[in-house]
Coordinates of N, CA and C in Angstrom, one line a residue:
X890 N 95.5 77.2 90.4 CA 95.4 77.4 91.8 C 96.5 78.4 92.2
X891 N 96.3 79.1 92.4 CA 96.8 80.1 93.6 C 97.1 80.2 95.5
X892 N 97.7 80.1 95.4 CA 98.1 80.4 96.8 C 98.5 82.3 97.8
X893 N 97.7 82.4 98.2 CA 97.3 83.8 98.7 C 97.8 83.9 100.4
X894 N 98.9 84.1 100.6 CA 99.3 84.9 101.7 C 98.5 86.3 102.1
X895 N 97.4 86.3 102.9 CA 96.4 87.5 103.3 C 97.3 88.1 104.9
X896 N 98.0 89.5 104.2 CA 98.8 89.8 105.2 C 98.0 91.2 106.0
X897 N 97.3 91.2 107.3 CA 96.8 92.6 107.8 C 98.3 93.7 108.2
X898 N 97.8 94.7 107.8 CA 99.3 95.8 107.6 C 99.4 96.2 109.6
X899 N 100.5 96.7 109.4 CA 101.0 96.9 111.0 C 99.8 97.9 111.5
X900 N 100.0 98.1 113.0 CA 99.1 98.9 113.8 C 99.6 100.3 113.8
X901 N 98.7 100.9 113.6 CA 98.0 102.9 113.6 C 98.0 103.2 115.1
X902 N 98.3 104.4 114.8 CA 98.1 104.9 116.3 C 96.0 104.8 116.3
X903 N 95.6 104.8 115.1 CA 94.2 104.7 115.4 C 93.9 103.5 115.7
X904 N 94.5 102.6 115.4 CA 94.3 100.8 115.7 C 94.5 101.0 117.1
X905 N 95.5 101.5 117.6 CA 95.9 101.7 119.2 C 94.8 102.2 119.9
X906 N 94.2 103.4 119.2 CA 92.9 104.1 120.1 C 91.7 103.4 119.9
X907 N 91.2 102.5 118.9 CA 90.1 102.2 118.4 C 89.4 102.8 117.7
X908 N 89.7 103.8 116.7 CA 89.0 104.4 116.1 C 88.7 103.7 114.3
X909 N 87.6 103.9 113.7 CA 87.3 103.2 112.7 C 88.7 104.2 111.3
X910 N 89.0 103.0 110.6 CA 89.8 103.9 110.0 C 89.4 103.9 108.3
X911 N 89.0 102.8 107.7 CA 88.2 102.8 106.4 C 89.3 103.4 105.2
X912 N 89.4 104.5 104.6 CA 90.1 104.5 103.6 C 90.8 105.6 104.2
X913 N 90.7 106.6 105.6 CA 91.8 107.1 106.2 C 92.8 106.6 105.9
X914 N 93.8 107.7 105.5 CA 95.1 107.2 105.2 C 96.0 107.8 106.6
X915 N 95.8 106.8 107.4 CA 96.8 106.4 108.5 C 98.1 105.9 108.5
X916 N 99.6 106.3 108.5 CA 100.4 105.5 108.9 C 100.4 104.5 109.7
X917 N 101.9 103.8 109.7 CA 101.5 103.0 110.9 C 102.7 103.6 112.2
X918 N 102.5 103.1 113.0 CA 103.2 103.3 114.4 C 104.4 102.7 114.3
X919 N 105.4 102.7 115.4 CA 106.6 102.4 115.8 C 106.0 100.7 115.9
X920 N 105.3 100.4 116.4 CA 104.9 99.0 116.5 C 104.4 98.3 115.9
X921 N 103.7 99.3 114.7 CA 103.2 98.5 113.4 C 104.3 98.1 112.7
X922 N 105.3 98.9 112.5 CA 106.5 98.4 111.9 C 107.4 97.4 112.0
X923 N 107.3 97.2 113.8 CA 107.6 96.1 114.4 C 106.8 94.6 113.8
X924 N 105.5 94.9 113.8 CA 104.5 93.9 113.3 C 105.4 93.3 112.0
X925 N 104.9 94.1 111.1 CA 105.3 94.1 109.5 C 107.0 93.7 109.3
X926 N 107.6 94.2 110.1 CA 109.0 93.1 110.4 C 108.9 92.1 110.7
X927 N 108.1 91.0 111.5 CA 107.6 90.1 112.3 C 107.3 89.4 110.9
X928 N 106.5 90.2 110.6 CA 105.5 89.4 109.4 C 106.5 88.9 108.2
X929 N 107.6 89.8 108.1 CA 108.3 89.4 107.0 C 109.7 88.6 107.0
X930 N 109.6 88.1 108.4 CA 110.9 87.6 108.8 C 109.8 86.0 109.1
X931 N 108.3 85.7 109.2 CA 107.6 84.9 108.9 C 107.4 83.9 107.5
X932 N 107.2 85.2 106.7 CA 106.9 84.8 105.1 C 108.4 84.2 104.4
X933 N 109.8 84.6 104.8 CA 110.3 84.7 104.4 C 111.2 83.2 103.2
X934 N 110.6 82.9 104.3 CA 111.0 81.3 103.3 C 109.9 80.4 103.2
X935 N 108.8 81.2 102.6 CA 107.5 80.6 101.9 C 107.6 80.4 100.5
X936 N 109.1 80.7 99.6 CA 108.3 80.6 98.2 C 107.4 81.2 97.6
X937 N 107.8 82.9 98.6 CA 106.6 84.0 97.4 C 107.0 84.5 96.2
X938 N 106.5 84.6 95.2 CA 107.0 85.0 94.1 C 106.6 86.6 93.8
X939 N 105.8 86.7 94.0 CA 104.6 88.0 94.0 C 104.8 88.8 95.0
X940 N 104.2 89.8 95.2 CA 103.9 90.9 96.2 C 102.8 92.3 96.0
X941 N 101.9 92.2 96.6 CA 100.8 93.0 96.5 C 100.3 93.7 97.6
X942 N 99.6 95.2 97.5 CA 99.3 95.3 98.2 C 98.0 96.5 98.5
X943 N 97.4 96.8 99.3 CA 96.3 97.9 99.5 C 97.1 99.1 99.4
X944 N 96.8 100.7 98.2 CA 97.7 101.7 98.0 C 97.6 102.3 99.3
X945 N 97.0 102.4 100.0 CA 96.8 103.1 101.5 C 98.3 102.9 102.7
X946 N 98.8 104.0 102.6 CA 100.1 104.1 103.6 C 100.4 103.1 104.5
X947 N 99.2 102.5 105.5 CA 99.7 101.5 106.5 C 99.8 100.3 105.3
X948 N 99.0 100.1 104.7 CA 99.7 98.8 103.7 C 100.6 99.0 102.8
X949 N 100.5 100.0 102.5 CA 102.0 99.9 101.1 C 103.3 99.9 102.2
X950 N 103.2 100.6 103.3 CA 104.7 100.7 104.2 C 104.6 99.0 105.0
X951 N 103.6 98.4 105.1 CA 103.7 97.2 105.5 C 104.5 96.1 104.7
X952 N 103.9 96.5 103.6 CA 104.7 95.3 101.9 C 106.1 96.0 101.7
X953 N 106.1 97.1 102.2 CA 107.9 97.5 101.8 C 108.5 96.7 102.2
X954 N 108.0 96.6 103.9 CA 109.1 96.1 104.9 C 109.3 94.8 105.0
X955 N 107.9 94.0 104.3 CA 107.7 92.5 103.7 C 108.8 92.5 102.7
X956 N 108.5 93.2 101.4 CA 109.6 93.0 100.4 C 111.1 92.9 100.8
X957 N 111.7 94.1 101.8 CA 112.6 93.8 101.6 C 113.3 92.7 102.4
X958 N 112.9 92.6 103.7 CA 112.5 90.9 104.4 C 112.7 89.7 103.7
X959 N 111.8 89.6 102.6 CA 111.6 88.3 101.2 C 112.5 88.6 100.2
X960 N 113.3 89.6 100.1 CA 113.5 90.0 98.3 C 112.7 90.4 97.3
X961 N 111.2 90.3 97.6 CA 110.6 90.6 97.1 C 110.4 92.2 96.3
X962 N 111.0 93.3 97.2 CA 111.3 94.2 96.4 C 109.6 94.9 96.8
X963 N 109.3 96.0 96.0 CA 108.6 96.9 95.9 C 106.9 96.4 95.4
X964 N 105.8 96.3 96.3 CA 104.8 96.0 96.3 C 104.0 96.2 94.6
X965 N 103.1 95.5 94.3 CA 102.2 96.0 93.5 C 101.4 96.7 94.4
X966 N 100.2 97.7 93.6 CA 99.5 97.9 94.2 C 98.3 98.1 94.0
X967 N 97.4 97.6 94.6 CA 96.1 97.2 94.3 C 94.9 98.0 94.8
X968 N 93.9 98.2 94.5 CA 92.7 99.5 95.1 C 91.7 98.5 95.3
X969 N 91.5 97.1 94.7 CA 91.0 96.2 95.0 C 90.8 95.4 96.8
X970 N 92.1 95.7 96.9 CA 92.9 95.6 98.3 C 92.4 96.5 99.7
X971 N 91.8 97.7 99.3 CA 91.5 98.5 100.0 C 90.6 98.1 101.3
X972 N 90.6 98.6 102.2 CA 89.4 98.8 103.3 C 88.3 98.9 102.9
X973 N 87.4 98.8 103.7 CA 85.8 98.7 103.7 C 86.0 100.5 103.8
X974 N 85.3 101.1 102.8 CA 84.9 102.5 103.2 C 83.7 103.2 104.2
X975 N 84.5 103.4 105.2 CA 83.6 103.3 106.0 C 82.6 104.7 106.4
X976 N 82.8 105.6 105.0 CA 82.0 106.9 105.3 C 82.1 108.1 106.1
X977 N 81.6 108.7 106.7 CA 80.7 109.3 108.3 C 81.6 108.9 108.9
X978 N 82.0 107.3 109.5 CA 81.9 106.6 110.6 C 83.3 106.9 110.8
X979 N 84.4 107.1 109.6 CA 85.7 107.4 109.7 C 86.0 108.2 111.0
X980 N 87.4 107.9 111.8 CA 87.6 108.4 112.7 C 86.6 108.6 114.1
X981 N 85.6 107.6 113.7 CA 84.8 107.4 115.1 C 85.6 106.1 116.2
X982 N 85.5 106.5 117.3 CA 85.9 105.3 117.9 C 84.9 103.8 117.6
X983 N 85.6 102.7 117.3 CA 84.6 101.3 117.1 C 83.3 101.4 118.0
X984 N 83.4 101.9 119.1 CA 82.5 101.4 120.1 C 81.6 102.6 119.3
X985 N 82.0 103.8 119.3 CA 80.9 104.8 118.4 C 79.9 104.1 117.7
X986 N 80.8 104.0 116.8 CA 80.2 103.5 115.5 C 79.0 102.9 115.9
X987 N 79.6 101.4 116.5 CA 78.6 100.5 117.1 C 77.2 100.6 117.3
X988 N 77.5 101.6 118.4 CA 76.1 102.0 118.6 C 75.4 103.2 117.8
X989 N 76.2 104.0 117.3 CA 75.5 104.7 116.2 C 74.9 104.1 115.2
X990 N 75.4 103.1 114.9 CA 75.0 102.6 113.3 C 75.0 100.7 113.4
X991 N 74.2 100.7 114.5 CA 73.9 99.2 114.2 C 73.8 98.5 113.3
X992 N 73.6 99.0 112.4 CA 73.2 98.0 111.1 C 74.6 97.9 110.3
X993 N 75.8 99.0 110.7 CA 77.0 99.0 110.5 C 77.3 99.8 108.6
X994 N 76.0 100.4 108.8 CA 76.4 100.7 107.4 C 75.9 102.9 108.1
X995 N 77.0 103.2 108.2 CA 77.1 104.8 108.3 C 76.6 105.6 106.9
X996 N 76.0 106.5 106.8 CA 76.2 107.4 105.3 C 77.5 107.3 104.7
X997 N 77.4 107.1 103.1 CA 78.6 107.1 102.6 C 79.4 106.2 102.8
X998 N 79.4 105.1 103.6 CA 80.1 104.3 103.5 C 80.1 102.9 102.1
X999 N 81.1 101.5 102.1 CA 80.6 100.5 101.2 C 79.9 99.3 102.5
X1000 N 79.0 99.2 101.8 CA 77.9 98.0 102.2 C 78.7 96.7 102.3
X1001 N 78.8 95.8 103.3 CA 78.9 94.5 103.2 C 78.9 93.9 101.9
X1002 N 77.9 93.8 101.1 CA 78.3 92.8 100.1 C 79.1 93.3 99.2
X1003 N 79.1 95.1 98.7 CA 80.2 95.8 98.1 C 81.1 95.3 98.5
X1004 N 82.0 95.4 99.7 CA 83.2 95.1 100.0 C 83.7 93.6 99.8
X1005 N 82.6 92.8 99.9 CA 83.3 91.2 99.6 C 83.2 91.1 98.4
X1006 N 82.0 91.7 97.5 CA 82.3 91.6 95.8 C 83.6 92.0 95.2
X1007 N 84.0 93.6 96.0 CA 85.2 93.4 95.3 C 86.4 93.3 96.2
X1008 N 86.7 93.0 97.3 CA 87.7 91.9 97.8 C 87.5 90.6 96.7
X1009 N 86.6 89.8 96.4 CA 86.3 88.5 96.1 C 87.3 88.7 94.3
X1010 N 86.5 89.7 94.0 CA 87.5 90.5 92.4 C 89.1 90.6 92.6
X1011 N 89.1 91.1 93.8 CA 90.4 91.8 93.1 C 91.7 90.1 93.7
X1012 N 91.1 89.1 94.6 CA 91.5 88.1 95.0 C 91.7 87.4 93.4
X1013 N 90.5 87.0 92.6 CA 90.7 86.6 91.4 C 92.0 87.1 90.5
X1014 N 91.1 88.6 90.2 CA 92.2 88.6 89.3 C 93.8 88.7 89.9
X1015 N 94.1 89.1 90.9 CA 95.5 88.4 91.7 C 95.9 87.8 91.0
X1016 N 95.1 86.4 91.3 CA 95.3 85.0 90.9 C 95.6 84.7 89.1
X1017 N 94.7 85.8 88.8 CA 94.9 85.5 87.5 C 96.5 85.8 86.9
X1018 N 96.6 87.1 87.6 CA 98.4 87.9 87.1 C 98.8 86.7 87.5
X1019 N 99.4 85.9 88.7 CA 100.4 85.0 89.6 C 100.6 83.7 89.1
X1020 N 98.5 83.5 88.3 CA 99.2 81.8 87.9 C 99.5 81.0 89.1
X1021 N 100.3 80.4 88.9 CA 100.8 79.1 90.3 C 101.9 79.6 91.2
X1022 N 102.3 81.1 90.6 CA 102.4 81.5 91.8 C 102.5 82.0 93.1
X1023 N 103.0 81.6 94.3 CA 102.3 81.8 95.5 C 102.2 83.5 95.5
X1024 N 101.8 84.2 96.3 CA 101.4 85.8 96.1 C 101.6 86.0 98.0
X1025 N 102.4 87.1 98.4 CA 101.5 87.8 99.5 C 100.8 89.2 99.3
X1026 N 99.7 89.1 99.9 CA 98.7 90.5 99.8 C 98.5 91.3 100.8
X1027 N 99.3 92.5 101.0 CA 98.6 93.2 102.3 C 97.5 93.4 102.1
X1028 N 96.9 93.7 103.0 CA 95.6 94.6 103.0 C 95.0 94.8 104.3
X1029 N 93.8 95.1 104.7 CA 93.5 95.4 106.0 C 92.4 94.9 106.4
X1030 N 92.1 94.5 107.8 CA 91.2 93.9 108.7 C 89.7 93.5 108.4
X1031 N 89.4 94.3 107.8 CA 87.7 94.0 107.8 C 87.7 93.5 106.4
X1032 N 88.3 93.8 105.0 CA 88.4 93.0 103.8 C 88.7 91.6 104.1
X1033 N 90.0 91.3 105.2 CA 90.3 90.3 105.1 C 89.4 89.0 105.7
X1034 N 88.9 90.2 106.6 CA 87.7 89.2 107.8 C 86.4 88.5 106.7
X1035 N 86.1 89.9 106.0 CA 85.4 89.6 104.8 C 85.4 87.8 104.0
X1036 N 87.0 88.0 103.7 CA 87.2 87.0 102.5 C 87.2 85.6 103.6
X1037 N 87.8 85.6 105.1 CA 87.7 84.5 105.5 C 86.0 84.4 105.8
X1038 N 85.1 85.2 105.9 CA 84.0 84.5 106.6 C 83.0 83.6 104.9
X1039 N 83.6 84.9 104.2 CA 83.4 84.1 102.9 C 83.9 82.5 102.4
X1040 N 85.3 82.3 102.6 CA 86.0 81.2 102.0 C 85.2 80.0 103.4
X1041 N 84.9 80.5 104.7 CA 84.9 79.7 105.6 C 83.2 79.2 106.0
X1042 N 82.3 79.5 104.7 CA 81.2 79.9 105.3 C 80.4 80.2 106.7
X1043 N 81.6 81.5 106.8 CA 80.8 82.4 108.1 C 81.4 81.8 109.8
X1044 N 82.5 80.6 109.2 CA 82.9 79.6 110.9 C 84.5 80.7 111.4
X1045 N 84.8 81.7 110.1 CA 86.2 82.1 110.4 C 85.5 84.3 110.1
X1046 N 86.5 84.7 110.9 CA 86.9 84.6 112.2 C 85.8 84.0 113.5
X1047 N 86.6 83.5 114.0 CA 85.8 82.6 115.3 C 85.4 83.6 116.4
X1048 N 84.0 83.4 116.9 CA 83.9 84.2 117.9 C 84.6 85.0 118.8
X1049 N 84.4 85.6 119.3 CA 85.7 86.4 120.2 C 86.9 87.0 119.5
X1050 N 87.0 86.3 118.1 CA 88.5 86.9 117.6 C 88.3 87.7 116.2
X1051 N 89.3 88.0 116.1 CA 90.1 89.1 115.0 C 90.9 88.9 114.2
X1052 N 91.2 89.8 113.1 CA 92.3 89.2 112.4 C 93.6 90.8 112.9
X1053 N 94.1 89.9 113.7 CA 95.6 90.9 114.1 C 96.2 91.7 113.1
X1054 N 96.6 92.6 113.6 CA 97.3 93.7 112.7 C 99.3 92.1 112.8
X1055 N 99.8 92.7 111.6 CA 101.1 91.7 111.1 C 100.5 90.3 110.9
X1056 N 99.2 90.0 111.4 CA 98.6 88.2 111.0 C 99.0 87.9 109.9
X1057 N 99.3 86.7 109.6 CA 98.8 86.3 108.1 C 98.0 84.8 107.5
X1058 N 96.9 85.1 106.9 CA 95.9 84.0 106.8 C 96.1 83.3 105.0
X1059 N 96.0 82.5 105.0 CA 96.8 81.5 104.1 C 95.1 81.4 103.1
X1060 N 95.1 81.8 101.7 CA 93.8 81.4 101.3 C 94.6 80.4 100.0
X1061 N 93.8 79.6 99.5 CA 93.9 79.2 97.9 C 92.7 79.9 97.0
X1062 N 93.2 80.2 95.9 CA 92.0 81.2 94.9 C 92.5 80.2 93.6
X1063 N 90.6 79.7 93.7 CA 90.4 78.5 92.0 C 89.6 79.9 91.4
X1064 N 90.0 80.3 90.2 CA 88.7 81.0 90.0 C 87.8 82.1 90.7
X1065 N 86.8 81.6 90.7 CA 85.9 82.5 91.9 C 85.8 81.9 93.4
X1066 N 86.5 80.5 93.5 CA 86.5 79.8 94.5 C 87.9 80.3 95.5
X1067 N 87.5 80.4 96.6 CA 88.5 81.0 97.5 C 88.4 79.9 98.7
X1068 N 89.0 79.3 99.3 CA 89.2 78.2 100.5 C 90.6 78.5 101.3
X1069 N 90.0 78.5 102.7 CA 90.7 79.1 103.9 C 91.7 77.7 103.8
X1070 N 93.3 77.8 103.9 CA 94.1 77.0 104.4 C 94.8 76.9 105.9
X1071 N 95.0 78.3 105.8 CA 95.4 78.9 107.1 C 94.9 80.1 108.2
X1072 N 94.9 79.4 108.9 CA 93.6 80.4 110.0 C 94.8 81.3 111.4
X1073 N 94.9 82.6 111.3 CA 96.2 82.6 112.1 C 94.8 83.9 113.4
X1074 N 93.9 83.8 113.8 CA 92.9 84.7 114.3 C 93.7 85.1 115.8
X1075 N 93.4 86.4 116.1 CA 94.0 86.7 117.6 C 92.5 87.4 118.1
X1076 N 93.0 87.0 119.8 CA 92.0 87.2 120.3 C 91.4 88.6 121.0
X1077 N 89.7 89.3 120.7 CA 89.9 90.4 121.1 C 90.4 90.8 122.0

């Protein structure tokens, strides 16, 4: 059993405008930074042993500012971790998208079940490197929404809400089995 700290990386100035960001490599803002200090002055006396994260700039600069917060030092880094690729749709405002592409799948983008197969993958093998050690994982919003609607059959994120940029959602990974411990959702 594994213990999975699911950390969303600080806020973009695109998180600020609403635009879709997918495997855009976005910094983050003066305030994401803020977040990801928050976040690591949170974790800080959890007993992580690990540290992981999505290679994409708002999460590798998120896990820095975690590491050095924890001691944890200099992220792994994982592609497993990554955003939902969201294609086309990149750099569209959300509400765009929306109505462009109801079915939420743009040209070129990864498909829903793509993205939870391998979120669900790269959660495992995590688990596998760490053993019983506890782990935190950056990574970003829509993977992570992913793994809770998965671990929560479909009850997490709760209507109306999100998973916040600096959030962090608490999973256990048996194997292929993933179960929500901690639910931290903010509201749209």
């Amino acid at each position: 059993m594994t213990l999975i700290a699911l950390v969303r990386h600080g806020e973009t100035e695109w998180n600020r405008l609403g635009r879709v960001q997918g495997h855009s490599d976005i910094p983050l803002n003066d305030t994401g930074r803020a977040q990801a200090a928050g976040a690591g002055e949170a974790l800080r006396g959890g007993d992580y042993r690990r540290l992981y994260a999505s290679p994409l700039d708002r999460a590798k600069e998120t896990a820095e500012i975690i590491g050095r917060a924890t001691g944890l030092g200099e992220p792994v880094l994982h592609d497993g971790l990554k955003e939902r690729l969201y294609g086309e749709a990149e750099g569209m405002t959300a509400v765009d998208y929306w109505s462009t592409y109801p079915d939420r799948n743009a040209p070129g983008s990864e498909s829903s079940i793509e993205l939870q197969e391998r979120a669900l993958a790269a959660l495992e093998e995590i688990a596998e490197e760490a053993g019983a050690d506890p782990v935190i994982a950056v990574a970003h919003g829509g993977l992570i929404s992913t793994i809770l609607r998965y671990a929560s059959g479909g009850s997490l994120p709760r209507e109306g809400e999100h998973v916040g940029n600096g959030s962090q959602q608490i999973v256990e990974v048996i194997g292929p089995d993933v179960r929500v411990i901690g639910y931290n959702g903010s509201p749209r």
